[in-house]
PDB file of C-alpha atoms in Angstrom:
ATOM      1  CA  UNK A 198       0.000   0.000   0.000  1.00  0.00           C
ATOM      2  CA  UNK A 199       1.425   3.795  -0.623  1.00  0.00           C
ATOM      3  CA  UNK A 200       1.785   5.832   2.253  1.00  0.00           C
ATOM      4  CA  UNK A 201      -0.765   8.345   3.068  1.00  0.00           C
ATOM      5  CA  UNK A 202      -0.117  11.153   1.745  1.00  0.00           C
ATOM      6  CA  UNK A 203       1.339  14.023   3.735  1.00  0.00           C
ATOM      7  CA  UNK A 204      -1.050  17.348   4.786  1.00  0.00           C
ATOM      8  CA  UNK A 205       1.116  19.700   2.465  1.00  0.00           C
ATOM      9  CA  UNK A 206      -0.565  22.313   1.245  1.00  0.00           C
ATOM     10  CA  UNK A 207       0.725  24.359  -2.209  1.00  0.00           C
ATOM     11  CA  UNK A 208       1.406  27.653  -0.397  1.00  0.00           C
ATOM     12  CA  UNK A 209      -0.812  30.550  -0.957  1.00  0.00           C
ATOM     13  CA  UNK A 210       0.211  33.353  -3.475  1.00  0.00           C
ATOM     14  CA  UNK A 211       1.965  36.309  -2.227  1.00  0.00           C
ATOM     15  CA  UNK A 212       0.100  39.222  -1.364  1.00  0.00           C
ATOM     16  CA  UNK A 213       1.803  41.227  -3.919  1.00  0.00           C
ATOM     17  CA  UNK A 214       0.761  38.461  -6.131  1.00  0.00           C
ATOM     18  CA  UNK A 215      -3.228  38.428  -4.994  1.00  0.00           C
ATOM     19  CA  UNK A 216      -3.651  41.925  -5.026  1.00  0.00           C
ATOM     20  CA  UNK A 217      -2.158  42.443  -8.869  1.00  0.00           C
ATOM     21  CA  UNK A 218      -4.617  39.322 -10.183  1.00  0.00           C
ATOM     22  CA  UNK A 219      -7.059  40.736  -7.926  1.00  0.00           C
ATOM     23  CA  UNK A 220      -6.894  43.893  -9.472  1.00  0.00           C
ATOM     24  CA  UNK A 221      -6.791  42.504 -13.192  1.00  0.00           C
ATOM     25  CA  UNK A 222     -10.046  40.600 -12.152  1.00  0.00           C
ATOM     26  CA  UNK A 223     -11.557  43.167 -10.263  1.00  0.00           C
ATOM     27  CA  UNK A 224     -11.478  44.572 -13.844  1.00  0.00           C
ATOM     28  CA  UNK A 225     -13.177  42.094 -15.830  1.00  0.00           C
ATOM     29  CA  UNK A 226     -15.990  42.185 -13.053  1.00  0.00           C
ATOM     30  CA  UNK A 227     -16.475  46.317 -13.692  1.00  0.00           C
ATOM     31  CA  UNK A 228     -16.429  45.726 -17.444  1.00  0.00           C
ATOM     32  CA  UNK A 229     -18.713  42.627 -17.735  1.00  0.00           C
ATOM     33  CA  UNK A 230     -20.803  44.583 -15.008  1.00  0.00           C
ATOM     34  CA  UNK A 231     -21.240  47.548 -17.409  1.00  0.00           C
ATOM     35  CA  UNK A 232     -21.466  45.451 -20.659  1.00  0.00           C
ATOM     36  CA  UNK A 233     -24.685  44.206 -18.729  1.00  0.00           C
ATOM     37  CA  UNK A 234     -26.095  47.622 -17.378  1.00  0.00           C
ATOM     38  CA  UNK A 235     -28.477  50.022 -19.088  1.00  0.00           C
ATOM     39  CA  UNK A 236     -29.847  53.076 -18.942  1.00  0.00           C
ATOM     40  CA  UNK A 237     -32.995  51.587 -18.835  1.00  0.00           C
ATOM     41  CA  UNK A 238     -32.387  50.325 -15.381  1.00  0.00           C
ATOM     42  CA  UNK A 239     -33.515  53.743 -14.429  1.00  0.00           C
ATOM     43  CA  UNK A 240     -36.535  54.141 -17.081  1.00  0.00           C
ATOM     44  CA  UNK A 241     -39.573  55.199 -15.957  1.00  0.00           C
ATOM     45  CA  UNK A 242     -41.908  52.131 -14.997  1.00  0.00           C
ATOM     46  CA  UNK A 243     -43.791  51.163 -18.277  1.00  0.00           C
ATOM     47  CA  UNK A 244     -41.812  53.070 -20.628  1.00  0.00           C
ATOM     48  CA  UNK A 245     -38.810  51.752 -23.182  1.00  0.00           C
ATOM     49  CA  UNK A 246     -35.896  53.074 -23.544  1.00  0.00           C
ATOM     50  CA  UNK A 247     -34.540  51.001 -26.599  1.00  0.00           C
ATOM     51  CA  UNK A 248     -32.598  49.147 -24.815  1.00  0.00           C
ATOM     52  CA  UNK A 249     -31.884  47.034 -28.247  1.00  0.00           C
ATOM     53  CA  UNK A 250     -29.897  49.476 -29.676  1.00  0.00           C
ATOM     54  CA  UNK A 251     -27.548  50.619 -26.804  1.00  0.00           C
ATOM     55  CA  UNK A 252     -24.013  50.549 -26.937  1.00  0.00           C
ATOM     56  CA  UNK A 253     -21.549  51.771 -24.702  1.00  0.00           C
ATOM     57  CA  UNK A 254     -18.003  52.398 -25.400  1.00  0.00           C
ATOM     58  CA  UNK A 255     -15.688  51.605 -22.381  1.00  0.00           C
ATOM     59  CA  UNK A 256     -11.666  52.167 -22.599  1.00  0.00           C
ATOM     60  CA  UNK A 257      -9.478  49.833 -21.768  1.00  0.00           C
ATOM     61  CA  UNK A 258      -5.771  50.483 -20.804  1.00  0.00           C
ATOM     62  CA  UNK A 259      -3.910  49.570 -23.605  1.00  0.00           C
ATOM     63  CA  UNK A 260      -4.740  48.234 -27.209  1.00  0.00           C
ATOM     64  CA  UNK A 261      -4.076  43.883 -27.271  1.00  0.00           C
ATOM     65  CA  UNK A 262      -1.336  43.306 -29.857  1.00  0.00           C
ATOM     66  CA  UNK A 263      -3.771  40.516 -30.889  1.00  0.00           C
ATOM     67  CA  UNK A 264      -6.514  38.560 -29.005  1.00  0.00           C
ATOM     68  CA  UNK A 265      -5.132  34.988 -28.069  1.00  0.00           C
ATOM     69  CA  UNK A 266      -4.349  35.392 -24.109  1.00  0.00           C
ATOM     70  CA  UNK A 267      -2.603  32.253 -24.074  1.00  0.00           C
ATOM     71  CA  UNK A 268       0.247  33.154 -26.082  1.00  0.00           C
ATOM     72  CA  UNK A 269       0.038  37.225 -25.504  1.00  0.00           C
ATOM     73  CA  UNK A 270       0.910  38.626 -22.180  1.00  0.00           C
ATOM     74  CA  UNK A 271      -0.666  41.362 -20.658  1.00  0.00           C
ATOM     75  CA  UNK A 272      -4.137  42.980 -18.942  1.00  0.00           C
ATOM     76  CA  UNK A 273      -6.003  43.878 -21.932  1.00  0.00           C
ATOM     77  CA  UNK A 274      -7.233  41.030 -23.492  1.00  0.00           C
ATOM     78  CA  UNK A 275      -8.771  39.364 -20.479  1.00  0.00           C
ATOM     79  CA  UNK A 276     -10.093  42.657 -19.622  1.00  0.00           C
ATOM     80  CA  UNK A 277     -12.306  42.825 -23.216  1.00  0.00           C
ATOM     81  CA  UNK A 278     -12.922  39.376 -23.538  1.00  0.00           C
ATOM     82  CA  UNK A 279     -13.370  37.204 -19.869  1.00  0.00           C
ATOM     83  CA  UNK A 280     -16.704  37.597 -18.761  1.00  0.00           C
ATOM     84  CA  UNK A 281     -18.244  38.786 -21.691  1.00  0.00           C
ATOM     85  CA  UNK A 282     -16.580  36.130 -24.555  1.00  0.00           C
ATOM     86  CA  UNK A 283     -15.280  33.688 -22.642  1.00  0.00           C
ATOM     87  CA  UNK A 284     -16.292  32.282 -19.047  1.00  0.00           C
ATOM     88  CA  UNK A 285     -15.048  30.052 -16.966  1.00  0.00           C
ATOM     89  CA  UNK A 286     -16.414  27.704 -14.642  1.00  0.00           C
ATOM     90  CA  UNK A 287     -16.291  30.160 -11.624  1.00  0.00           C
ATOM     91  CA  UNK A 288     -16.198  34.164 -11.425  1.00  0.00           C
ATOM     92  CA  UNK A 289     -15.418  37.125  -9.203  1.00  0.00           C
ATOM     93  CA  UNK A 290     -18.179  38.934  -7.627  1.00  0.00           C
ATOM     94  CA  UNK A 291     -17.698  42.628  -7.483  1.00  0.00           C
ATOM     95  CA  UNK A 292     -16.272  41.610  -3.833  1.00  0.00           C
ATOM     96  CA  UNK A 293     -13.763  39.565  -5.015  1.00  0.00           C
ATOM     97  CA  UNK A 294     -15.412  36.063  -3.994  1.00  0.00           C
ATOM     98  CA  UNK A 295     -15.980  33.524  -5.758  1.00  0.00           C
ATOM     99  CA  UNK A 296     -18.961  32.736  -7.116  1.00  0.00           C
ATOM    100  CA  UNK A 297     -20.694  30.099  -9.747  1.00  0.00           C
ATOM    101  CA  UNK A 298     -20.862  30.482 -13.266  1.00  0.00           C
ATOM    102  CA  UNK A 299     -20.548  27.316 -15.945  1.00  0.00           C
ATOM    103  CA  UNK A 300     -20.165  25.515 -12.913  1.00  0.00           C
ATOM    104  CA  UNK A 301     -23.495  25.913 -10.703  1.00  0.00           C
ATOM    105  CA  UNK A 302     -22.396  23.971  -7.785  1.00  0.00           C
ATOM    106  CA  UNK A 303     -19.390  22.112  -6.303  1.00  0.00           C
ATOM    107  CA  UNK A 304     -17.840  19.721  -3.980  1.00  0.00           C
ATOM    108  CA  UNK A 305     -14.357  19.489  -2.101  1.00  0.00           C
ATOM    109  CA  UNK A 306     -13.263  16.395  -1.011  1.00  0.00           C
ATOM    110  CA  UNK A 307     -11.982  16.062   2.755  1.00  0.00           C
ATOM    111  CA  UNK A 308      -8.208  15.703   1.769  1.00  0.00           C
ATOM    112  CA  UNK A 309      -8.557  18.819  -0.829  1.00  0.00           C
ATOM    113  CA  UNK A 310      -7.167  16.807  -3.772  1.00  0.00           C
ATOM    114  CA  UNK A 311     -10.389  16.549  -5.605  1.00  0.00           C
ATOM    115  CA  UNK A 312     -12.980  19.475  -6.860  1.00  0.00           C
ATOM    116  CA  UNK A 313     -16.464  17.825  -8.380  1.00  0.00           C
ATOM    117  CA  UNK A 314     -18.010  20.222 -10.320  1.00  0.00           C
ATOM    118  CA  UNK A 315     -21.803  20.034 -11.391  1.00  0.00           C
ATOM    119  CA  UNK A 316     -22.079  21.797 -14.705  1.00  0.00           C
ATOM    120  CA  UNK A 317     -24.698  24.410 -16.184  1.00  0.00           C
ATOM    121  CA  UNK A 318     -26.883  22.465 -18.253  1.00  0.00           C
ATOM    122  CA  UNK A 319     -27.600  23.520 -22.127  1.00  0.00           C
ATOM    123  CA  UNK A 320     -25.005  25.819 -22.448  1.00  0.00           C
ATOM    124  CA  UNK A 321     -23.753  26.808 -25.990  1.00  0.00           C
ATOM    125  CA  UNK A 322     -20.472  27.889 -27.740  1.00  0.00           C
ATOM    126  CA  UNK A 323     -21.784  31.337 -29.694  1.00  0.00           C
ATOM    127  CA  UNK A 324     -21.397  29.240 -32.839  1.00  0.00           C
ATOM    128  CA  UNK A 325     -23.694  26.789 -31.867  1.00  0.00           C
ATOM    129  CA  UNK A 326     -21.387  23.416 -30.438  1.00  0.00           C
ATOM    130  CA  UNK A 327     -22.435  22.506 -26.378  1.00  0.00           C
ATOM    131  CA  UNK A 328     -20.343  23.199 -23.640  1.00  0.00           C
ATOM    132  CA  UNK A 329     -19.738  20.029 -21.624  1.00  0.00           C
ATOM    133  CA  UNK A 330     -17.626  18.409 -19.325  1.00  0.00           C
ATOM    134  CA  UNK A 331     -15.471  17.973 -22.295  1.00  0.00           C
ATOM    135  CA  UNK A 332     -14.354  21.047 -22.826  1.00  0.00           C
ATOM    136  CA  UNK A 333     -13.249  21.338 -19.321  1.00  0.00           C
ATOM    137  CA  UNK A 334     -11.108  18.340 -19.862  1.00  0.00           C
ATOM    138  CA  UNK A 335     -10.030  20.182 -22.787  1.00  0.00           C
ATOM    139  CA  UNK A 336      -9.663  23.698 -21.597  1.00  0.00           C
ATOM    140  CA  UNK A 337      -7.439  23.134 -18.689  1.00  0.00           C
ATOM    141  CA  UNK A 338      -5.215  20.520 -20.559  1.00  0.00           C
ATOM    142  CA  UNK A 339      -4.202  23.391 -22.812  1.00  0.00           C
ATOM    143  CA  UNK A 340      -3.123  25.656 -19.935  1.00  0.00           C
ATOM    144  CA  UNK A 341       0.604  23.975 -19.237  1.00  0.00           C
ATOM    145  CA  UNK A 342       1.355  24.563 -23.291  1.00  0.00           C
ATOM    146  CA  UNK A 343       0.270  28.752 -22.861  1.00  0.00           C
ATOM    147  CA  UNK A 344       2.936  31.391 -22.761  1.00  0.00           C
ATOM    148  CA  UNK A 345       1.677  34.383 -20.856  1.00  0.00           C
ATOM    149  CA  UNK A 346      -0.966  34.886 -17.607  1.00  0.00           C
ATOM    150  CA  UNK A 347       1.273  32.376 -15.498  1.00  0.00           C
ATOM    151  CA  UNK A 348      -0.014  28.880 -16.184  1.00  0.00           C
ATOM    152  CA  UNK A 349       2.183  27.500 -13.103  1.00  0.00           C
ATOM    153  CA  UNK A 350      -0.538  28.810 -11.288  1.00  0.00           C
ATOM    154  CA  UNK A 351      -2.463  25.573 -11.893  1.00  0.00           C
ATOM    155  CA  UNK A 352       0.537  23.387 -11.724  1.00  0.00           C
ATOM    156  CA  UNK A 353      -1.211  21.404  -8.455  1.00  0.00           C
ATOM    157  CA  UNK A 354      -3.739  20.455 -11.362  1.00  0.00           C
ATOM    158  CA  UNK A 355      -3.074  16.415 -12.033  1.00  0.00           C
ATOM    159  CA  UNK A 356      -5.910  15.318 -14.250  1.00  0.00           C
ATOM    160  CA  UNK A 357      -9.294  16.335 -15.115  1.00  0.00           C
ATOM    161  CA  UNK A 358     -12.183  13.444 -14.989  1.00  0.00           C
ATOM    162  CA  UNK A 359     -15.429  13.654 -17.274  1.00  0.00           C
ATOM    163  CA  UNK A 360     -18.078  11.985 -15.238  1.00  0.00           C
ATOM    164  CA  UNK A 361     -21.113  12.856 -17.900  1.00  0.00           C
ATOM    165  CA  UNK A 362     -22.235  15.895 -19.620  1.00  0.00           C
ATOM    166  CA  UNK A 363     -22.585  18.107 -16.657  1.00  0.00           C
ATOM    167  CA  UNK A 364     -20.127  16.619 -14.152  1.00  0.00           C
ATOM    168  CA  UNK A 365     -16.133  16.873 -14.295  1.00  0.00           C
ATOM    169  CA  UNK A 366     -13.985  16.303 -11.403  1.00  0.00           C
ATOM    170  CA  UNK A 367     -10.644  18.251 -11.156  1.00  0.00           C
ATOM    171  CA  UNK A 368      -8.052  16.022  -9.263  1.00  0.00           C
ATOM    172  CA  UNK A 369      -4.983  17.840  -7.762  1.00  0.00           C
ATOM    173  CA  UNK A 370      -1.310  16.476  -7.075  1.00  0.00           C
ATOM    174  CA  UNK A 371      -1.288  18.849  -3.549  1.00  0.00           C
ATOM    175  CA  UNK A 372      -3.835  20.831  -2.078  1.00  0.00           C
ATOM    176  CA  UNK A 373      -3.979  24.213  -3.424  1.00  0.00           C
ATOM    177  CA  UNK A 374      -6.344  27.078  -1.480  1.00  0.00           C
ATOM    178  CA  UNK A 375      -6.087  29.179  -4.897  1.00  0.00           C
ATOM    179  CA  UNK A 376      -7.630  27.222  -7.133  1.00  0.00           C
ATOM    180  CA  UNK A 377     -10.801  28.394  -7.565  1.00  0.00           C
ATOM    181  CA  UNK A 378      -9.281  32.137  -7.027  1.00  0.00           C
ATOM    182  CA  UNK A 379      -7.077  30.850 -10.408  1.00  0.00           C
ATOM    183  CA  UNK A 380     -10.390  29.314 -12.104  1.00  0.00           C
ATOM    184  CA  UNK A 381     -11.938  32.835 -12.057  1.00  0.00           C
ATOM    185  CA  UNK A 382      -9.059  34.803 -14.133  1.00  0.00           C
ATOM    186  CA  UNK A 383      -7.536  33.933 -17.770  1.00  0.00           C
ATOM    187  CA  UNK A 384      -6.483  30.436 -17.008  1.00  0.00           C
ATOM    188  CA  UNK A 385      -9.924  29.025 -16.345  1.00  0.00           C
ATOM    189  CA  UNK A 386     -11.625  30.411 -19.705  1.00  0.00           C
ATOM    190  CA  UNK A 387     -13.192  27.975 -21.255  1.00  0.00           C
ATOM    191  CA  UNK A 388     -12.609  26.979 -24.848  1.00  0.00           C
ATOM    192  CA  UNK A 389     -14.013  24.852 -28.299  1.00  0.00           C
ATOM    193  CA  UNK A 390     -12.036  23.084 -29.750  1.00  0.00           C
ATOM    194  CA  UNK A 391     -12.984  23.306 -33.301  1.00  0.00           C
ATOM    195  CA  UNK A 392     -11.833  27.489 -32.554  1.00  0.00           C
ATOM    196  CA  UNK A 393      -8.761  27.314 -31.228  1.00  0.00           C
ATOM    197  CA  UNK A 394      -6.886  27.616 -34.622  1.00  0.00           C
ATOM    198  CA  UNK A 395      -6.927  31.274 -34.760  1.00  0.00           C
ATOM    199  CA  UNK A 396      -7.099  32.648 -31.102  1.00  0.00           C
ATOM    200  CA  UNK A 397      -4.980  35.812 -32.402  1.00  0.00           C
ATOM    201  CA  UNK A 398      -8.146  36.791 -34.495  1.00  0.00           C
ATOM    202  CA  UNK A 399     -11.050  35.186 -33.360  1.00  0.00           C
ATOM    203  CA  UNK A 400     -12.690  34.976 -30.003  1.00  0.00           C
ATOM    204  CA  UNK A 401     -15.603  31.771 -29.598  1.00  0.00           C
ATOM    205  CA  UNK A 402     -17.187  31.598 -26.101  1.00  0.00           C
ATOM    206  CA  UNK A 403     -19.974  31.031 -24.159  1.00  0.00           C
ATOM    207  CA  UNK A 404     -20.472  34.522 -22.677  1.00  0.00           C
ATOM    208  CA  UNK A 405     -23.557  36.865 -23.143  1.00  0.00           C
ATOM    209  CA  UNK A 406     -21.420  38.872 -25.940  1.00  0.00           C
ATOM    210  CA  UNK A 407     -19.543  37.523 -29.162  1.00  0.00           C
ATOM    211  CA  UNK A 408     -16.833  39.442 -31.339  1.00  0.00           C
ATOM    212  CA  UNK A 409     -18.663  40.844 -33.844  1.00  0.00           C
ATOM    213  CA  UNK A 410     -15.409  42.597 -35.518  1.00  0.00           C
ATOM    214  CA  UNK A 411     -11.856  42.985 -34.558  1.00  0.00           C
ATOM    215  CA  UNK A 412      -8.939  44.994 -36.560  1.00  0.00           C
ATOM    216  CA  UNK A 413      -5.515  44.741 -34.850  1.00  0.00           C
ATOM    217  CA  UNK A 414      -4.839  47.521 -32.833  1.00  0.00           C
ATOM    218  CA  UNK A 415      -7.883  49.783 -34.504  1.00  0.00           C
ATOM    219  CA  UNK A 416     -11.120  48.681 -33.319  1.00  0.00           C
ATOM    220  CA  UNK A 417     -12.767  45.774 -31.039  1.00  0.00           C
ATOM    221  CA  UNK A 418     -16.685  45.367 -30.872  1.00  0.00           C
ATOM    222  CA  UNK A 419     -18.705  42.773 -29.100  1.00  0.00           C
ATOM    223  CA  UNK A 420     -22.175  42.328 -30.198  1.00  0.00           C
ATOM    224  CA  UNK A 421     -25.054  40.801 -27.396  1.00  0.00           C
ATOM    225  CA  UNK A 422     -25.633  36.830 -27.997  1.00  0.00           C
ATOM    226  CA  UNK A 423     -28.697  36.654 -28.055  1.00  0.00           C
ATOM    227  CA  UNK A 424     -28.752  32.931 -27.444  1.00  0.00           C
ATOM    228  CA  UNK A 425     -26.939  33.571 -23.878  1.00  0.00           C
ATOM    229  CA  UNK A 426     -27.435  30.435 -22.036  1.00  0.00           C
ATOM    230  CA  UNK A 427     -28.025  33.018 -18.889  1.00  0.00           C
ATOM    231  CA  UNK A 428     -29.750  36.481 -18.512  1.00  0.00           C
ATOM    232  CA  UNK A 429     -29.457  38.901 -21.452  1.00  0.00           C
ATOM    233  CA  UNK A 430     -27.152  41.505 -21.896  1.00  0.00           C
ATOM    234  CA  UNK A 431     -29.250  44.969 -22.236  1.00  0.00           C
ATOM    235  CA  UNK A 432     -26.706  46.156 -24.363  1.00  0.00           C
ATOM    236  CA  UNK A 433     -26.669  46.064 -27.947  1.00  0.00           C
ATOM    237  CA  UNK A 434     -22.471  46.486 -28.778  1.00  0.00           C
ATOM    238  CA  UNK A 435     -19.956  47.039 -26.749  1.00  0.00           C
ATOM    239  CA  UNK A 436     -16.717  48.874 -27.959  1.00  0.00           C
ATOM    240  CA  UNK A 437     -13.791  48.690 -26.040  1.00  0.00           C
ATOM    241  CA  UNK A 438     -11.794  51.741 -27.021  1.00  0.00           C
ATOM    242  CA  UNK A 439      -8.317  50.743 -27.321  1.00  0.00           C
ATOM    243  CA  UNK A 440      -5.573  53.019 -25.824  1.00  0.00           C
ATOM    244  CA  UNK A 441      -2.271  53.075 -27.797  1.00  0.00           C
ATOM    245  CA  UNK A 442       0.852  53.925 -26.054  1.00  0.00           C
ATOM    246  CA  UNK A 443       2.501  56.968 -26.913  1.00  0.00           C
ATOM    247  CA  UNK A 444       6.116  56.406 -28.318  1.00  0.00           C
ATOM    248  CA  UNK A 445       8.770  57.998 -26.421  1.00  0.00           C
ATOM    249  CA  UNK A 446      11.138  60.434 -27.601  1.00  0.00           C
ATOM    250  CA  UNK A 447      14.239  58.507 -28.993  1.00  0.00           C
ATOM    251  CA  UNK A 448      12.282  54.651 -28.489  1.00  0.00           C
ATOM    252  CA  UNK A 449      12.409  52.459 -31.306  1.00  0.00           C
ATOM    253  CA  UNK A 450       9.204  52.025 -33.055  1.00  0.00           C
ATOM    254  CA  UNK A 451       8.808  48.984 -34.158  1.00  0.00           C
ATOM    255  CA  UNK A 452       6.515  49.609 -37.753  1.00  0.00           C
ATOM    256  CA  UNK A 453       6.546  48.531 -41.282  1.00  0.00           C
ATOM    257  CA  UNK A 454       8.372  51.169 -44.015  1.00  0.00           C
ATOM    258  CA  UNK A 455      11.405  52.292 -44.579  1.00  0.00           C
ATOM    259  CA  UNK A 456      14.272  53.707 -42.670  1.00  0.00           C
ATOM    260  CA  UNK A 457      15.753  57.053 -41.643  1.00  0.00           C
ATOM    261  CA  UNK A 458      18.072  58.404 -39.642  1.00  0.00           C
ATOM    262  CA  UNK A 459      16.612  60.328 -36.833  1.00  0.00           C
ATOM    263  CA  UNK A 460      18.115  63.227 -34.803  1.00  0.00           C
ATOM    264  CA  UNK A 461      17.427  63.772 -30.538  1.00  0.00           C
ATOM    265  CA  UNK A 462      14.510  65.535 -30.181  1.00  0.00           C
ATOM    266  CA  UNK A 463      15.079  69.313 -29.951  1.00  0.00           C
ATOM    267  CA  UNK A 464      18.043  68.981 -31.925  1.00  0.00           C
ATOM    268  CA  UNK A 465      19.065  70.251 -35.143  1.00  0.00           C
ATOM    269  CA  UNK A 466      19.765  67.122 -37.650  1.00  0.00           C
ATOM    270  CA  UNK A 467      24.020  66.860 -37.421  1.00  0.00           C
ATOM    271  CA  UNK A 468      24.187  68.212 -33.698  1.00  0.00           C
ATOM    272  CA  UNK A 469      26.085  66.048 -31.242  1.00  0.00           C
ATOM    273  CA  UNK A 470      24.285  64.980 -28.068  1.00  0.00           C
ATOM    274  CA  UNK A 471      26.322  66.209 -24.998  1.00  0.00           C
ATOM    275  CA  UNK A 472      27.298  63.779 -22.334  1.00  0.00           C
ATOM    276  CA  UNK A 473      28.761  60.172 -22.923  1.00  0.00           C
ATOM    277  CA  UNK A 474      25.759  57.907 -20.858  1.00  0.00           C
ATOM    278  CA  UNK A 475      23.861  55.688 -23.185  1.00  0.00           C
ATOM    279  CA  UNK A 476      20.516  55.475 -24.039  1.00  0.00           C
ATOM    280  CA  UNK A 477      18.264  53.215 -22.136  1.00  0.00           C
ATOM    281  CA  UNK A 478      16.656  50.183 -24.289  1.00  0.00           C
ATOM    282  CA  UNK A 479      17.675  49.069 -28.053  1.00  0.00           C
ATOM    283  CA  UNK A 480      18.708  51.423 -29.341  1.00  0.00           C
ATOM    284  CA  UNK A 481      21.894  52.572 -27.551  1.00  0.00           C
ATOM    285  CA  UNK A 482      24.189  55.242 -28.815  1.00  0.00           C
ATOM    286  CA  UNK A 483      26.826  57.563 -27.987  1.00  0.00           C
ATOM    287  CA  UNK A 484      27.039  61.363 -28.026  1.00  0.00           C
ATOM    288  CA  UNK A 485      27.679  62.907 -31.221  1.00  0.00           C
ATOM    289  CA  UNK A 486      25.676  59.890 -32.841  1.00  0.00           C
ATOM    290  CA  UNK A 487      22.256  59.609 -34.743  1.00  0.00           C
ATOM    291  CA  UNK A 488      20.273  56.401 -33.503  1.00  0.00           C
ATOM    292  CA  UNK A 489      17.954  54.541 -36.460  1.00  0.00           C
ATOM    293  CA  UNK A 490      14.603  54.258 -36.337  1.00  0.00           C
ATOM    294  CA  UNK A 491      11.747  53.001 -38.942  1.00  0.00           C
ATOM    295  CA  UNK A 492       9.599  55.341 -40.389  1.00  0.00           C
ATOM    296  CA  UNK A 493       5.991  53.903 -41.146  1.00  0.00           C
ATOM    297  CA  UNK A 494       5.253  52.899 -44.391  1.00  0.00           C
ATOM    298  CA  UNK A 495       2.185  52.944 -45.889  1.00  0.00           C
ATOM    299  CA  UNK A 496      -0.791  51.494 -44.025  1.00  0.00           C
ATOM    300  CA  UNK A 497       1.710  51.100 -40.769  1.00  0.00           C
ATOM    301  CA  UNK A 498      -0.107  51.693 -37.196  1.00  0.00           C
ATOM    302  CA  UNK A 499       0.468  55.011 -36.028  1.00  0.00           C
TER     303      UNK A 499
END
């Protein structure tokens, strides 16, 4: 017989840890929270407000460099997409706890090691293919193969058990007091997998929004699904308004076109820069030098 096994625990995250995923969540619960408001919350009683064709435009703190949040680090593509495209089996209240969502119910087992989940029933993909216990099993055996939002984080994750349709039980290798706190962000979205192919481009999900059109680094809009497995969106479109960086004086900008030769700013072209420090990032130089950068060609993001 194996020994029992021993009461450790995976440790909790850092504070500094929690309170920067809280905050990224605490986001996605304030945007999916005003995708689903409308101003005709406040209507008079018996009057419409045409609540059909609202839209609301809400900015977001930087424009995604494409949509796929497996591959693509960074805040802004959970922030447009969880909770509104995608959903995961648990979600943040506007209190930070965690609360049901695919999942409508759940067990833990004494020793902690196993999570049985009881699954929404009649749920649908926006294009039309169920969500079931299979794409749980799916989902989550993706997340050790994603590049960016910290996979590890559901390293204590061992195997993933479909017990029908609507049941799937999550077996751990140690006991982890996060996981359901890691469920609720990025790494618990839930995914098809006949649209997986192009996660750069495309968003599928089972949230009360799809992506109705996206142009890199231009424009994002999410249109209502109006086959929501839950309650309704009141909102017609939502467009996130995407907030590009401004370049820095002297920082490299990485664009399509051709190349010129570029002079400090405040500096006429030829005119040495005083004082021998370099410059911070690629593009290092020395005083008295000119430092390369591309111009933008035609059709180049500004």
């Amino acid at each position: 017989m194996s020994k029992p096994r021993s009461a450790q625990v995976r440790p909790a995250a850092s504070r500094r840890v929690r309170l920067l995923v809280g905050t990224l969540l605490a986001g996605l619960v304030l945007l999916a929270a005003a995708c689903s408001a409308g101003a005709g919350d406040n209507a008079p009683a018996g009057k419409s407000t045409g609540a059909a064709a609202q839209t609301l435009q809400v900015g977001l703190g930087a424009a995604p460099a494409n949509l796929d949040m497996t591959q693509t680090a960074g805040a802004a593509i959970p922030q447009a997409l969880m909770y509104n495209v995608y959903e995961g089996l648990v979600k943040l209240d506007g209190q930070a706890k965690v609360r049901p969502l695919l999942a409508k119910s759940w067990t833990v087992s004494k020793d902690r090691l196993t999570y049985d989940f009881t699954l929404q029933s009649a749920v649908k993909f926006s294009n039309g293919d169920p969500f079931t216990a299979d794409n749980v099993k799916f989902s989550l055996g993706r997340v050790p193969d994603w590049k960016a939002n910290t996979p590890s984080y559901l390293a204590a994750i061992k195997s993933v058990d479909v017990v029908s349709d609507t049941e799937v039980k999550i077996n751990l290798s140690e006991p982890d007091n996060n996981l359901l706190f890691w469920l609720a962000g990025p790494l618990g979205a839930m995914f098809d997998p006949k649209a997986v192919d192009d996660l750069a481009n495309s968003a599928v999900g089972t949230g009360p929004f799809v992506l109705d059109r996206y142009n890199r680094g231009e424009s994002l809009i999410l249109k209502r699904n109006d086959a929501y497995w839950g309650p309704k969106a009141k909102l017609s479109q939502v467009t996130p308004a995407l907030l590009r960086r401004r370049q820095r004086p002297g920082q490299r900008v990485a664009q399509r076109g051709h190349r010129r030769r570029l002079p400090e700013p405040g500096r006429r072209p030829g005119q040495a820069v005083p004082g021998p420090g370099p410059v911070q990032g690629r593009d290092r130089h020395h005083a008295g030098h000119h430092r390369d950068v591309d111009e933008p060609g035609p059709g180049a993001v500004q």
